Coordinates of C-alpha atoms in Angstrom, one line a residue:
Chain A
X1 CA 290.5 274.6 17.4
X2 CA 292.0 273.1 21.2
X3 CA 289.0 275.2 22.8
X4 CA 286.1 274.4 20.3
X5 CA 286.9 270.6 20.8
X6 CA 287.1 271.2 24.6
X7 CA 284.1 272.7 24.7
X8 CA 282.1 270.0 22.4
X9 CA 283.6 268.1 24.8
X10 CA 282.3 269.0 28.1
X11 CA 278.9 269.8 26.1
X12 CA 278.9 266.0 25.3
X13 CA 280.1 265.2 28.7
X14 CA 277.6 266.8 30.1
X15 CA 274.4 267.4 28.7
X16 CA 273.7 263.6 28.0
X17 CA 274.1 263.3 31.8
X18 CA 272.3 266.0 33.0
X19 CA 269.1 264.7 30.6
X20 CA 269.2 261.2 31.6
X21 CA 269.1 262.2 35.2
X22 CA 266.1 264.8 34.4
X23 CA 264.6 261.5 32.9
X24 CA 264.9 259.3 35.8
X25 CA 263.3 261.8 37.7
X26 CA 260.3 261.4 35.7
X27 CA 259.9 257.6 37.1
X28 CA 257.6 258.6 40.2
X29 CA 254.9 260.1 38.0
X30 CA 253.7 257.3 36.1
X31 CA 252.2 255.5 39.7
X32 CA 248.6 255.8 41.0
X33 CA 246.5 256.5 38.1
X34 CA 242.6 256.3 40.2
X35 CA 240.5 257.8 37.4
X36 CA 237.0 259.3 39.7
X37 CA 236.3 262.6 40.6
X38 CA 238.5 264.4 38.2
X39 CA 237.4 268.2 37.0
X40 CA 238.1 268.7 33.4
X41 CA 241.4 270.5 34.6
X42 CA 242.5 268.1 36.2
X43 CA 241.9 265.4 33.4
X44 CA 243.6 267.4 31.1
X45 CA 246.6 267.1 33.1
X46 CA 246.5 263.7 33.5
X47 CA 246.3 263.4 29.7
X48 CA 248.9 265.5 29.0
X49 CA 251.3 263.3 31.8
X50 CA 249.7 259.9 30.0
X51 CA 251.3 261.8 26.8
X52 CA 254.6 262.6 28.3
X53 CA 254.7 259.1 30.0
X54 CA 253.9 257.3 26.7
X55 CA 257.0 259.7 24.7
X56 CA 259.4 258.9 27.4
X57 CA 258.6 254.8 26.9
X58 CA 258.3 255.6 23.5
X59 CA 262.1 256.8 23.7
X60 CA 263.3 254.6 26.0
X61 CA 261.7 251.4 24.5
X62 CA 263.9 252.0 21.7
X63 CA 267.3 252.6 23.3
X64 CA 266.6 249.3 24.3
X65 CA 267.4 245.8 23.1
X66 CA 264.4 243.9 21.0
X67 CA 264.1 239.6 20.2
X68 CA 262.8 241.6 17.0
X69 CA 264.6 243.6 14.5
X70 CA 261.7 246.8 14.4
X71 CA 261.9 249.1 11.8
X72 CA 258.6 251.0 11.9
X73 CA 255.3 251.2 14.0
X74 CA 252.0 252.1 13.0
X75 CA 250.5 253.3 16.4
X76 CA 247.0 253.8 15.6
X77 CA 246.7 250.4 14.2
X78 CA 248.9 248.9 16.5
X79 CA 250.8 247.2 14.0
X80 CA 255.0 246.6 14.1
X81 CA 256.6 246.3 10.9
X82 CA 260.3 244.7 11.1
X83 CA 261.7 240.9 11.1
X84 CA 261.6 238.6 13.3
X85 CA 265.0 237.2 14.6
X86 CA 265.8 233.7 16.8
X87 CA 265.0 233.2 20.1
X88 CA 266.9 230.5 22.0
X89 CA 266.1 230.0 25.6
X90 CA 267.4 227.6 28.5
X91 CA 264.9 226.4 30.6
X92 CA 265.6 222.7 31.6
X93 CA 267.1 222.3 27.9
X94 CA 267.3 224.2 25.0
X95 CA 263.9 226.2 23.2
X96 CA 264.6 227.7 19.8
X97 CA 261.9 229.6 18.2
X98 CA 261.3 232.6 15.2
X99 CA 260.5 235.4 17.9
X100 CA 257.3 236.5 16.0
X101 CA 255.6 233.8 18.1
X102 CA 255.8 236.5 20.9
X103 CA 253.4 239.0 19.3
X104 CA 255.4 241.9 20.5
X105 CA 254.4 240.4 24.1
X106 CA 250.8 240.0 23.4
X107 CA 251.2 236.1 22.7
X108 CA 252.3 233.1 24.8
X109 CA 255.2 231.3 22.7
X110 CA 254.9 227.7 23.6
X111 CA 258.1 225.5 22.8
X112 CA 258.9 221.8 24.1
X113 CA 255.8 221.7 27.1
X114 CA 256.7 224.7 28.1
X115 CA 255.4 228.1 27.5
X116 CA 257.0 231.7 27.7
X117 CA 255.8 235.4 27.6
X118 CA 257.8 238.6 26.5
X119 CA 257.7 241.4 28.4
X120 CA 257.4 244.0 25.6
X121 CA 257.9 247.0 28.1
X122 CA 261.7 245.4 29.4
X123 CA 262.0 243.3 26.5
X124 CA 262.6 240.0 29.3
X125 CA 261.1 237.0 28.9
X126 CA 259.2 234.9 31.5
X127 CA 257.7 231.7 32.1
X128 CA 254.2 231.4 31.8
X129 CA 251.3 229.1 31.2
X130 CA 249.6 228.1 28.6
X131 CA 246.5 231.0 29.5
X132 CA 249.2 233.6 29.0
X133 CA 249.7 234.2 32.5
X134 CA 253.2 235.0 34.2
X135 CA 254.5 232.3 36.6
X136 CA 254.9 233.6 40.0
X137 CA 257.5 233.0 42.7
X138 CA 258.1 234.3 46.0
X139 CA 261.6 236.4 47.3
X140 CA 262.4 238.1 50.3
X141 CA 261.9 241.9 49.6
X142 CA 264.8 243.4 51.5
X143 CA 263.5 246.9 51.7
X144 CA 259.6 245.5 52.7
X145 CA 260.7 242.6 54.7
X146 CA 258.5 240.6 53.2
X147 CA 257.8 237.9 50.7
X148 CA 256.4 239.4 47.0
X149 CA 255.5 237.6 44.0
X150 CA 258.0 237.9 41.3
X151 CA 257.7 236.8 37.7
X152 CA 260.4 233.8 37.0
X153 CA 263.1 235.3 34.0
X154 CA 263.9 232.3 32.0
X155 CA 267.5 232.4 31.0
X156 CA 267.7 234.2 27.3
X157 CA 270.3 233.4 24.8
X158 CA 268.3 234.8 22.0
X159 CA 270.0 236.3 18.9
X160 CA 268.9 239.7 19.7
X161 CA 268.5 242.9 17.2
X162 CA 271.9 244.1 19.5
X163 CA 273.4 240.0 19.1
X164 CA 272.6 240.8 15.4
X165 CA 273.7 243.8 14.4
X166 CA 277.0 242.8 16.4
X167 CA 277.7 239.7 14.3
X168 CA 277.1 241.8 11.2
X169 CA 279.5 243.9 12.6
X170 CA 282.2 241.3 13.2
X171 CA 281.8 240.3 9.5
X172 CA 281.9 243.7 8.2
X173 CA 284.6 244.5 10.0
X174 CA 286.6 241.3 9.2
X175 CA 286.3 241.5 5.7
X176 CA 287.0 245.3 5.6
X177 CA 290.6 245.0 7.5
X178 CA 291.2 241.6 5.7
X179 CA 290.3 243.4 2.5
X180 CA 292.9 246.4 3.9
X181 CA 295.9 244.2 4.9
X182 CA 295.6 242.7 1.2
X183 CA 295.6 246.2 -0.3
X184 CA 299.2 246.0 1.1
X185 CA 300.5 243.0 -0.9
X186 CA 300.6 245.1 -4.1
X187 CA 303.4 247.7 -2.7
X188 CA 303.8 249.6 1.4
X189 CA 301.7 252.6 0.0
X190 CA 298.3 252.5 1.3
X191 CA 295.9 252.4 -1.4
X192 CA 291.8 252.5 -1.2
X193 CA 290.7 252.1 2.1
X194 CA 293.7 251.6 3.8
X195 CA 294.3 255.0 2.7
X196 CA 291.5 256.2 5.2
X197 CA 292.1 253.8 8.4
X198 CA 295.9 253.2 8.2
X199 CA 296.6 257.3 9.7
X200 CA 293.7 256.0 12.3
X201 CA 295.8 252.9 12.6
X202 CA 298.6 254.7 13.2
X203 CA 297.1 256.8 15.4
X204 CA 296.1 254.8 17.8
X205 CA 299.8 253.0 17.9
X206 CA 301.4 256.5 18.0
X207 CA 299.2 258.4 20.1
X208 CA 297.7 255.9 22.4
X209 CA 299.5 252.7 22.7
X210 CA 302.8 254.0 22.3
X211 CA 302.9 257.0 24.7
X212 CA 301.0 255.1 27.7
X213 CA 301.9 252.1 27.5
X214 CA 305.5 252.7 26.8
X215 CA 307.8 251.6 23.8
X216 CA 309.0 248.6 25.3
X217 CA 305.6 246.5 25.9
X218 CA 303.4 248.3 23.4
X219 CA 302.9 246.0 20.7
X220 CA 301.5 242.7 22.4
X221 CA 298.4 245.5 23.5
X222 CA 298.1 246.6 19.8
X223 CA 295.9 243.6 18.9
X224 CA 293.4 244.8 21.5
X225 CA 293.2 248.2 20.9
X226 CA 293.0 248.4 17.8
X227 CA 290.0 245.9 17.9
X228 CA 288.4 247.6 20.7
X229 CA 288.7 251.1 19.6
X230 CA 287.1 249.9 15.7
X231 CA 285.1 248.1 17.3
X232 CA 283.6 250.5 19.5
X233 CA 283.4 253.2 16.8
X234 CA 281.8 251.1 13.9
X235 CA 278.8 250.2 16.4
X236 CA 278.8 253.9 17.5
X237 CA 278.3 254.8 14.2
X238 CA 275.9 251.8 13.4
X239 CA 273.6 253.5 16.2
X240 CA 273.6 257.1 14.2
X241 CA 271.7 255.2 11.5
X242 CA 267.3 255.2 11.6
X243 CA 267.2 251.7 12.2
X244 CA 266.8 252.1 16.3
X245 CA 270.4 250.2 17.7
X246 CA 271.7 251.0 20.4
X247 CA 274.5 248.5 21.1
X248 CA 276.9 251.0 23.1
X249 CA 274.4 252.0 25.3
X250 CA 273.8 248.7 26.1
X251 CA 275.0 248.0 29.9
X252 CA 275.6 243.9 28.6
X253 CA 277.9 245.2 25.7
X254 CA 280.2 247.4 27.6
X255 CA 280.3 245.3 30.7
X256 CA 282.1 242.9 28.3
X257 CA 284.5 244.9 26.8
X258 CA 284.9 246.2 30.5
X259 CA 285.7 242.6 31.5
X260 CA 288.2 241.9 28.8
X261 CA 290.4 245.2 29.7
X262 CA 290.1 244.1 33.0
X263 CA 291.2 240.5 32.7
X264 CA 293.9 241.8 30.6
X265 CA 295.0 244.1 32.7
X266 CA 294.9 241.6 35.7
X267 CA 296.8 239.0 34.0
X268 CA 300.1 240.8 32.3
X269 CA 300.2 242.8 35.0
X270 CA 304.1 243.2 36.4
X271 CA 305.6 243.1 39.8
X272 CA 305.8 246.5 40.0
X273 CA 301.7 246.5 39.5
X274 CA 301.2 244.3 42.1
X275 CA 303.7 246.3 44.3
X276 CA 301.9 249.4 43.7
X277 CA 298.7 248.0 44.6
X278 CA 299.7 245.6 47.8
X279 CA 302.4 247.9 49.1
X280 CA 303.7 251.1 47.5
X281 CA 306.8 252.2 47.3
X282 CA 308.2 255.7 48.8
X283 CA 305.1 256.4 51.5
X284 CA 305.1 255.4 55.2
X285 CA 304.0 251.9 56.3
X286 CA 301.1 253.1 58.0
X287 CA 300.1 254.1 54.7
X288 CA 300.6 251.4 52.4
X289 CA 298.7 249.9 55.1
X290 CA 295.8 251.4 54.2
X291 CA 296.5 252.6 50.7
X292 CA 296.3 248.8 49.5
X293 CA 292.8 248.1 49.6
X294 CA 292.1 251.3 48.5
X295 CA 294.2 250.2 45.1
X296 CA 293.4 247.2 44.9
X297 CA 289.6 248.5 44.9
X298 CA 290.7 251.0 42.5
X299 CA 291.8 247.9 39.8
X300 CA 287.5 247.2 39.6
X301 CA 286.8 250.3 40.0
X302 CA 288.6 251.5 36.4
X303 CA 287.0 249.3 34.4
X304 CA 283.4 249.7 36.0
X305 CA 284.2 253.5 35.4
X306 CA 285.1 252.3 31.9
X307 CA 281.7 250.3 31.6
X308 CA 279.4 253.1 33.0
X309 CA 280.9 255.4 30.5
X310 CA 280.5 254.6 27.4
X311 CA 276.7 252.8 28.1
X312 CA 275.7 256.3 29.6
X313 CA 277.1 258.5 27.1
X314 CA 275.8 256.2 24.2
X315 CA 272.3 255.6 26.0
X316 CA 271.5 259.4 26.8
X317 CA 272.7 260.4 23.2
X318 CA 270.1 258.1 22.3
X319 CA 268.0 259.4 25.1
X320 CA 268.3 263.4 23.9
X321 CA 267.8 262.3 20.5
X322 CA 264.7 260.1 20.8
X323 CA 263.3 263.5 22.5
X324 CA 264.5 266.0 20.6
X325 CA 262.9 264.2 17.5
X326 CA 259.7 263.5 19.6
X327 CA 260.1 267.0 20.7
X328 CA 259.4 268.2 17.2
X329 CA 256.4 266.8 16.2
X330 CA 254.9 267.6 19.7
X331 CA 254.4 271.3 18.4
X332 CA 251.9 272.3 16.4
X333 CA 253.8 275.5 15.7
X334 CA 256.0 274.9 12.4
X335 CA 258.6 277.1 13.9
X336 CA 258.6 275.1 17.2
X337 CA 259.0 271.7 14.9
X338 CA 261.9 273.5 12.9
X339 CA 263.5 274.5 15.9
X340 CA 264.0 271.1 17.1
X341 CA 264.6 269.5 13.8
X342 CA 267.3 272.2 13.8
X343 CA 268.4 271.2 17.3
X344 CA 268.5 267.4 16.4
X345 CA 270.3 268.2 13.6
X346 CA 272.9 269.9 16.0
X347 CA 272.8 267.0 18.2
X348 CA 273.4 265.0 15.1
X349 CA 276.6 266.5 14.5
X350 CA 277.6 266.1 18.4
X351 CA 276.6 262.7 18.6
X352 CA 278.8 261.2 15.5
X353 CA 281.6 263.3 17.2
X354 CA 280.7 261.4 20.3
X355 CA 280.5 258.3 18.8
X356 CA 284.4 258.4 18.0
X357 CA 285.2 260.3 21.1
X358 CA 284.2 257.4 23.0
X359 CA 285.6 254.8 21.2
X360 CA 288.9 257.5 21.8
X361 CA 288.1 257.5 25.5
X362 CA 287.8 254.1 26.1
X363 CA 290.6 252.6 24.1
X364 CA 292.9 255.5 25.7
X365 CA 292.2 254.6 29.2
X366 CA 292.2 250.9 28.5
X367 CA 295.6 251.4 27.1
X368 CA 296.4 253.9 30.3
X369 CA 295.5 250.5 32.6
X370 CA 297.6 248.5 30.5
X371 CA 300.5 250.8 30.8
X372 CA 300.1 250.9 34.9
X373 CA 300.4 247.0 34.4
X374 CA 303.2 246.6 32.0
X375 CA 305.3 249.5 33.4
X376 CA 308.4 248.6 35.2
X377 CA 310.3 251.3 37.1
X378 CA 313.5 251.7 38.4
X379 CA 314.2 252.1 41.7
X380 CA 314.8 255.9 41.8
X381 CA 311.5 256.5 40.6
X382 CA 309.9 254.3 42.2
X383 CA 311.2 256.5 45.4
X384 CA 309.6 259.1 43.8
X385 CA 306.1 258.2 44.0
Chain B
X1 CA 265.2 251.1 34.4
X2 CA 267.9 249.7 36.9
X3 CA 271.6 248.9 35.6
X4 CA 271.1 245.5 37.2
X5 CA 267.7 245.1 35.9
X6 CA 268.5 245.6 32.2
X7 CA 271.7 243.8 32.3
X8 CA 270.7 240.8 30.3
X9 CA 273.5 237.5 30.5
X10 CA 272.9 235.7 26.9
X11 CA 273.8 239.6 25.7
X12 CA 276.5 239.8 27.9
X13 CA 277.2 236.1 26.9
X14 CA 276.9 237.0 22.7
X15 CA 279.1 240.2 22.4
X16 CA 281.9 238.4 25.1
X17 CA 281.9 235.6 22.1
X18 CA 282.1 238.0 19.4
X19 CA 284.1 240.3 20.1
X20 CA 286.8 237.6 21.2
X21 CA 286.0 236.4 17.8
X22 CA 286.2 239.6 16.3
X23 CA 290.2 239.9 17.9
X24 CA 291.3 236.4 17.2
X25 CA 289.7 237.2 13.1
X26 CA 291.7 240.5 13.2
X27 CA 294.6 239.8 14.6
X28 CA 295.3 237.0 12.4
X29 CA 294.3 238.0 9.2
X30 CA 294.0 242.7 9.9
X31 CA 296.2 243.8 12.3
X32 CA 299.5 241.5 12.0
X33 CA 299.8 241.9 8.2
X34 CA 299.0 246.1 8.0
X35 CA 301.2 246.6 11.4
X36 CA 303.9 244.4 9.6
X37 CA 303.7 246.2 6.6
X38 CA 303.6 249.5 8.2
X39 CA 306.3 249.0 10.4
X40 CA 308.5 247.6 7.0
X41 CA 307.7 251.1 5.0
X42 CA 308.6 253.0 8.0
X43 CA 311.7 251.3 8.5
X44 CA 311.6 251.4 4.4
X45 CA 311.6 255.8 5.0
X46 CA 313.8 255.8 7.6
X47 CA 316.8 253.5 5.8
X48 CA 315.8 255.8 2.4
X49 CA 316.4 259.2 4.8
X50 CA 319.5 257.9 6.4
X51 CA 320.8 256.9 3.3
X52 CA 319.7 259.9 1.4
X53 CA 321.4 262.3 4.2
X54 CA 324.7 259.7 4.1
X55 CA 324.7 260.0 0.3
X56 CA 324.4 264.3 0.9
X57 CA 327.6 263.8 2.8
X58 CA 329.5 262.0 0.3
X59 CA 328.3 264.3 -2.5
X60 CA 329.6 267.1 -0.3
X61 CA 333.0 265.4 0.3
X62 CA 333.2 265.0 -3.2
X63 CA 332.3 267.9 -4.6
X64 CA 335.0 269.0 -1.9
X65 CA 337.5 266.7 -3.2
X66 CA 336.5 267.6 -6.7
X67 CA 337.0 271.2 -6.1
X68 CA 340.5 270.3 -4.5
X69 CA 341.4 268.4 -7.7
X70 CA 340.3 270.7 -9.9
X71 CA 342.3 273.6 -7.8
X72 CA 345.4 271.3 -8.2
X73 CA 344.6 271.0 -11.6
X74 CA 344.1 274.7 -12.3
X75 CA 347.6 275.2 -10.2
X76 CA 349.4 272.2 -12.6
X77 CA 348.2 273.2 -15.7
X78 CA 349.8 276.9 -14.8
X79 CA 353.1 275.1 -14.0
X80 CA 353.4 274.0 -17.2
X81 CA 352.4 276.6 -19.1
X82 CA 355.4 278.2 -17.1
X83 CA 357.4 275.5 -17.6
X84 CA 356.4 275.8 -21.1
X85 CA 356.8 278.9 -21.9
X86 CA 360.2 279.0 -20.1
X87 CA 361.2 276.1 -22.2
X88 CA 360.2 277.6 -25.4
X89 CA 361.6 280.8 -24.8
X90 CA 365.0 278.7 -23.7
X91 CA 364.6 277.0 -26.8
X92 CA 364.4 280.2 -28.9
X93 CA 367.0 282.0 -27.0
X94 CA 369.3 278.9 -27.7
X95 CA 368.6 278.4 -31.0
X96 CA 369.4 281.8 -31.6
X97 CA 372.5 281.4 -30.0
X98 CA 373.5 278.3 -32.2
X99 CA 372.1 280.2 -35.5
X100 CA 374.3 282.9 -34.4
X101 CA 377.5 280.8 -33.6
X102 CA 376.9 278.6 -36.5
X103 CA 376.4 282.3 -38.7
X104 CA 379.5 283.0 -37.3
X105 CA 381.1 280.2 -37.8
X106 CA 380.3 279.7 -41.5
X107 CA 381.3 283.6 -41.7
X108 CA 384.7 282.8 -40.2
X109 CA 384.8 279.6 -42.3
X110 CA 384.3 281.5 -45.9
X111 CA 386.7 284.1 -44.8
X112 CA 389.0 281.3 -44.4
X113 CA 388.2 279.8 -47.4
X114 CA 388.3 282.8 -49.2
X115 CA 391.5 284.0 -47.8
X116 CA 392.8 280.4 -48.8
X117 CA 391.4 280.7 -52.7
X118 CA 392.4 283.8 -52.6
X119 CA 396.5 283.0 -52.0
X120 CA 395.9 280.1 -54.2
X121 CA 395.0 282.2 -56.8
X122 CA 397.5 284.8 -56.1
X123 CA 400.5 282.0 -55.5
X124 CA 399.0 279.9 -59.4
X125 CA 398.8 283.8 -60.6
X126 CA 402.0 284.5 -59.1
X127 CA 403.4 280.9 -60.8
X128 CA 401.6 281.6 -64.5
X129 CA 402.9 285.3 -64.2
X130 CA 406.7 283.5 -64.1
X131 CA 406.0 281.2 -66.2
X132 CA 404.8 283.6 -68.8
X133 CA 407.9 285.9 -67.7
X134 CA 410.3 283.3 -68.2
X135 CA 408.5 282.4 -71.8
X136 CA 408.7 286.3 -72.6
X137 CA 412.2 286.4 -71.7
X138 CA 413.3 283.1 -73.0
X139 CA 411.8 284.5 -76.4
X140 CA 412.8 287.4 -75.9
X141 CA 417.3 286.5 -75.6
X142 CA 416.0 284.1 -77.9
X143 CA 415.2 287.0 -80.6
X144 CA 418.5 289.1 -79.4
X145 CA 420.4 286.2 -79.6
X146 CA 419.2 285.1 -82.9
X147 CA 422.1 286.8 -85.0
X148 CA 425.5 287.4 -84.8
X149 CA 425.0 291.5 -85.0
X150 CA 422.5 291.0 -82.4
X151 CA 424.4 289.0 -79.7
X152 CA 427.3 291.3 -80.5
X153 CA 425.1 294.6 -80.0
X154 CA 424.0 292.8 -76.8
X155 CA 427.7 292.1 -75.6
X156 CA 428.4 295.5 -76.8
X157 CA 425.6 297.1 -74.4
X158 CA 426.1 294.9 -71.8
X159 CA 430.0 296.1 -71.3
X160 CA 429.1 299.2 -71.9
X161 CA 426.6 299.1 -68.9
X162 CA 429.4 297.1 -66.9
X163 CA 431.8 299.9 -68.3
X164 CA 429.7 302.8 -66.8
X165 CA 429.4 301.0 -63.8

């Protein structure tokens, strides 16, 4: 059982990495597209690299965040079928519009005397003018050394499919746990629900607050990770559904949750934190000498770590699973198709194993940090170290 | 499709917001009240287990003391069947004793008592047997002595006894 888990693992570990850097390696194709003097060969080739270009922004579009909520696209038609959702935007004061006045980027919203344009391939919004034509402004290009015209991002507090989904989220959750700490008025057994989460409840107290953060400080942590790790998991989860979200994967989401382990790990930290990282006990002076910045680097660098994680494990899920499904109806061969359906299945499975596993990972290492903070050692082990 | 680049702030800016909300909701109204109550039942178990294990003793103990009683018991009640039985057979062999004394003493008492009728009725026999001699004889001289030929014939035998003698 230890070794299949292990290997699902390192298979999840792994292959999501190993495709998204396949992916980025793609980027160089799509430049230079000078259409004379082609032989039939060659145009086939180009058409077949349009194709592949077109899947991979197909794919990638839709690991990303939207101002609509998209369900469905009818390609040849061009139409997008979906919601709209509520853009608010600060741009010397407050705009608030439905973000159907976008047009999926092909219109120019125009709100207050001012006018904005959505980027549909980044999903960013610029200024514009009232032609529809991006406002330009000059920066230094470090690598040109040179001044280039850059398009002016208008800053975007917009209630994104990603914003949405999370508030739903927040109010699913709520109500569920409310709903399970009433369940426990009636008598201590669990009963309904709480019959499900309390032995993940427990777990996480038992087998990752408790043994890394120590008996002692453990339960002022609790709160947290127990928030974090459901919270985590439920939008995991909420990306294995059809609808297209990819909140995990989002760099924004996890750089937040990333921030909030680090502040919290900043602020209860002990003395003997502090003294680990400024001057640590039992090695030479030379070497706490230079071990301290070295630490005191290491205290970002855990929760970057933390923040790269889970976004690239949830994006390239997202990634191989965008492909894999595009992958099957590429092939006109039936058996081809059912081999990938057959495959994405598979990576089904993996992924909703991931989706926990990385709520797992995150809360254990967040709780790992915490423990470094809240420990307190004597003094012989201390000499130890 | 830089990190930097795709980093968007009001995203960053939303989930910071709700997921703070999202703790401060839980941990008010989810994770204090099923932590509480899950700590309570544990400590619920662990009070029931101790006490269930403490009770196991005292059962023991009992049941030891029981068995201690019960052997006391066992050992008193054979005392006094002992006792008992020596008692009764005491009782027996003395009440034999006493029938026999008494037996032997109402024995000796009728022999008495018969020794005793029977000289009083030898000594009243002895009397009557006297009396009656005396009557007999008394009639008797009286009809020897009732003539003058017969007193004479008397006088006349009676010297001629003393004469012989």
């Amino acid at each position: 059982m230890q070794k299949v888990v292990r290997f699902l693992l390192v298979l999840a570990l792994v292959l999501p990495t190993a495709v998204l850097a396949s992916s980025e390696g793609h980027n160089d194709h799509d430049v230079d597209h000078d259409t004379k003097d082609l032989t039939p060969e060659e145009e086939a080739e180009r058409k077949a690299e349009r194709e592949k270009n077109h899947r991979k922004h197909y794919v990638i579009h839709h690991t990303q965040d939207s101002h609509d909520f998209g369900l469905f696209t009818n390609e040849t038609e061009g139409k997008h079928y979906g919601f709209p959702l509520p853009v608010i935007l600060w741009d010397d004061g407050i705009h608030f519009f439905m973000s159907s006045k976008f047009g999926h980027g092909h219109k120019t919203a125009s709100s207050n005397g001012k006018y904005f344009k959505l980027d549909y391939n980044n999903g960013k919004v610029y200024q514009a003018d009232a032609e529809g034509h991006f406002l330009k402004k000059k920066v230094w290009d470090k690598e040109l050394k040179e001044f280039v015209s850059e398009r002016v991002e208008v800053l975007d507090f917009s209630i994104t499919k990603n914003v949405l989904v999370t508030m739903l989220m927040v109010v699913l959750m709520f109500f569920l746990f409310r709903s399970i700490a009433r369940s426990y008025k009636n008598g201590l057994a669990p009963t309904g629900a709480a019959k499900f989460f309390e032995p993940i409840i427990i777990y996480v107290r038992d087998e990752i607050a408790r043994p890394n953060i120590g008996e002692k400080h453990y339960k002022k942590y609790m709160v947290y990770l127990l928030t974090v790790f459901f919270f985590i998991w439920f939008l995991n989860l909420s990306g294995m559904t059809p609808l297209g979200i990819n909140v995990t994967g989002n760099i924004a989401f996890t750089a937040a949750l990333a921030l909030m382990t680090y502040l919290i790990t900043t602020f209860t930290g002990k003395k003997d934190y502090w003294m680990h990282i400024f001057w640590m006990p039992g090695v030479p002076w030379p070497m706490k000498i230079v071990l301290a910045p070295i630490e005191l680097l290491g205290t970002i660098i855990k929760p970057f770590a933390l923040m790269i994680r889970l976004y690239a494990n949830m994006l390239a899920g997202h990634i191989v699973l965008g492909m894999l499904i595009l992958a099957a109806y590429g092939f006109s061969n039936y058996f081809a198709s059912g081999a990938f359906i057959g495959l994405t299945f598979f990576m089904n499975i993996i992924e909703l194993l991931v989706a926990l596993l990385q709520a797992y990972i995150f809360t254990m290492l967040t709780a790992l940090y915490f423990g470094a903070a809240a420990e307190e050692h004597d003094h012989e082990h201390a000499a130890a170290h | 499709m830089g990190l930097l680049e795709e980093f968007s702030i009001g995203l960053f800016f939303w989930q910071s917001v709700l997921f703070l909300a999202l703790l401060f909701l839980l941990r008010k109204f989810a994770w204090k009240p099923i932590l509480d109550s899950v700590n309570e039942r544990e400590q619920k178990i662990s009070d029931s287990l101790e006490l269930a294990e403490k009770t196991k003793e005292e059962m023991e103990s009992l049941k030891a003391s029981n068995e201690n009683l019960l052997k006391e018991a066992r050992a008193e009640r054979d005392a006094m069947i002992k006792d008992a039985k020596e008692t009764a057979s005491r009782m027996v062999a003395e009440a034999k004793d006493k029938a026999k004394e008494e037996g032997n003493k109402m024995l000796a008492s009728a022999k008495d008592s018969i020794n005793a009728e029977k000289a009083a009725a030898i000594s009243e026999l002895k009397t009557q047997v006297a009396a009656f001699s005396i009557e007999i004889a008394e009639k008797v001289v009286r009809g020897e002595l009732s003539s003058a030929d017969k007193q004479k014939a008397l006088a006349d035998k009676l010297v001629e006894d003393i004469n012989m003698n």
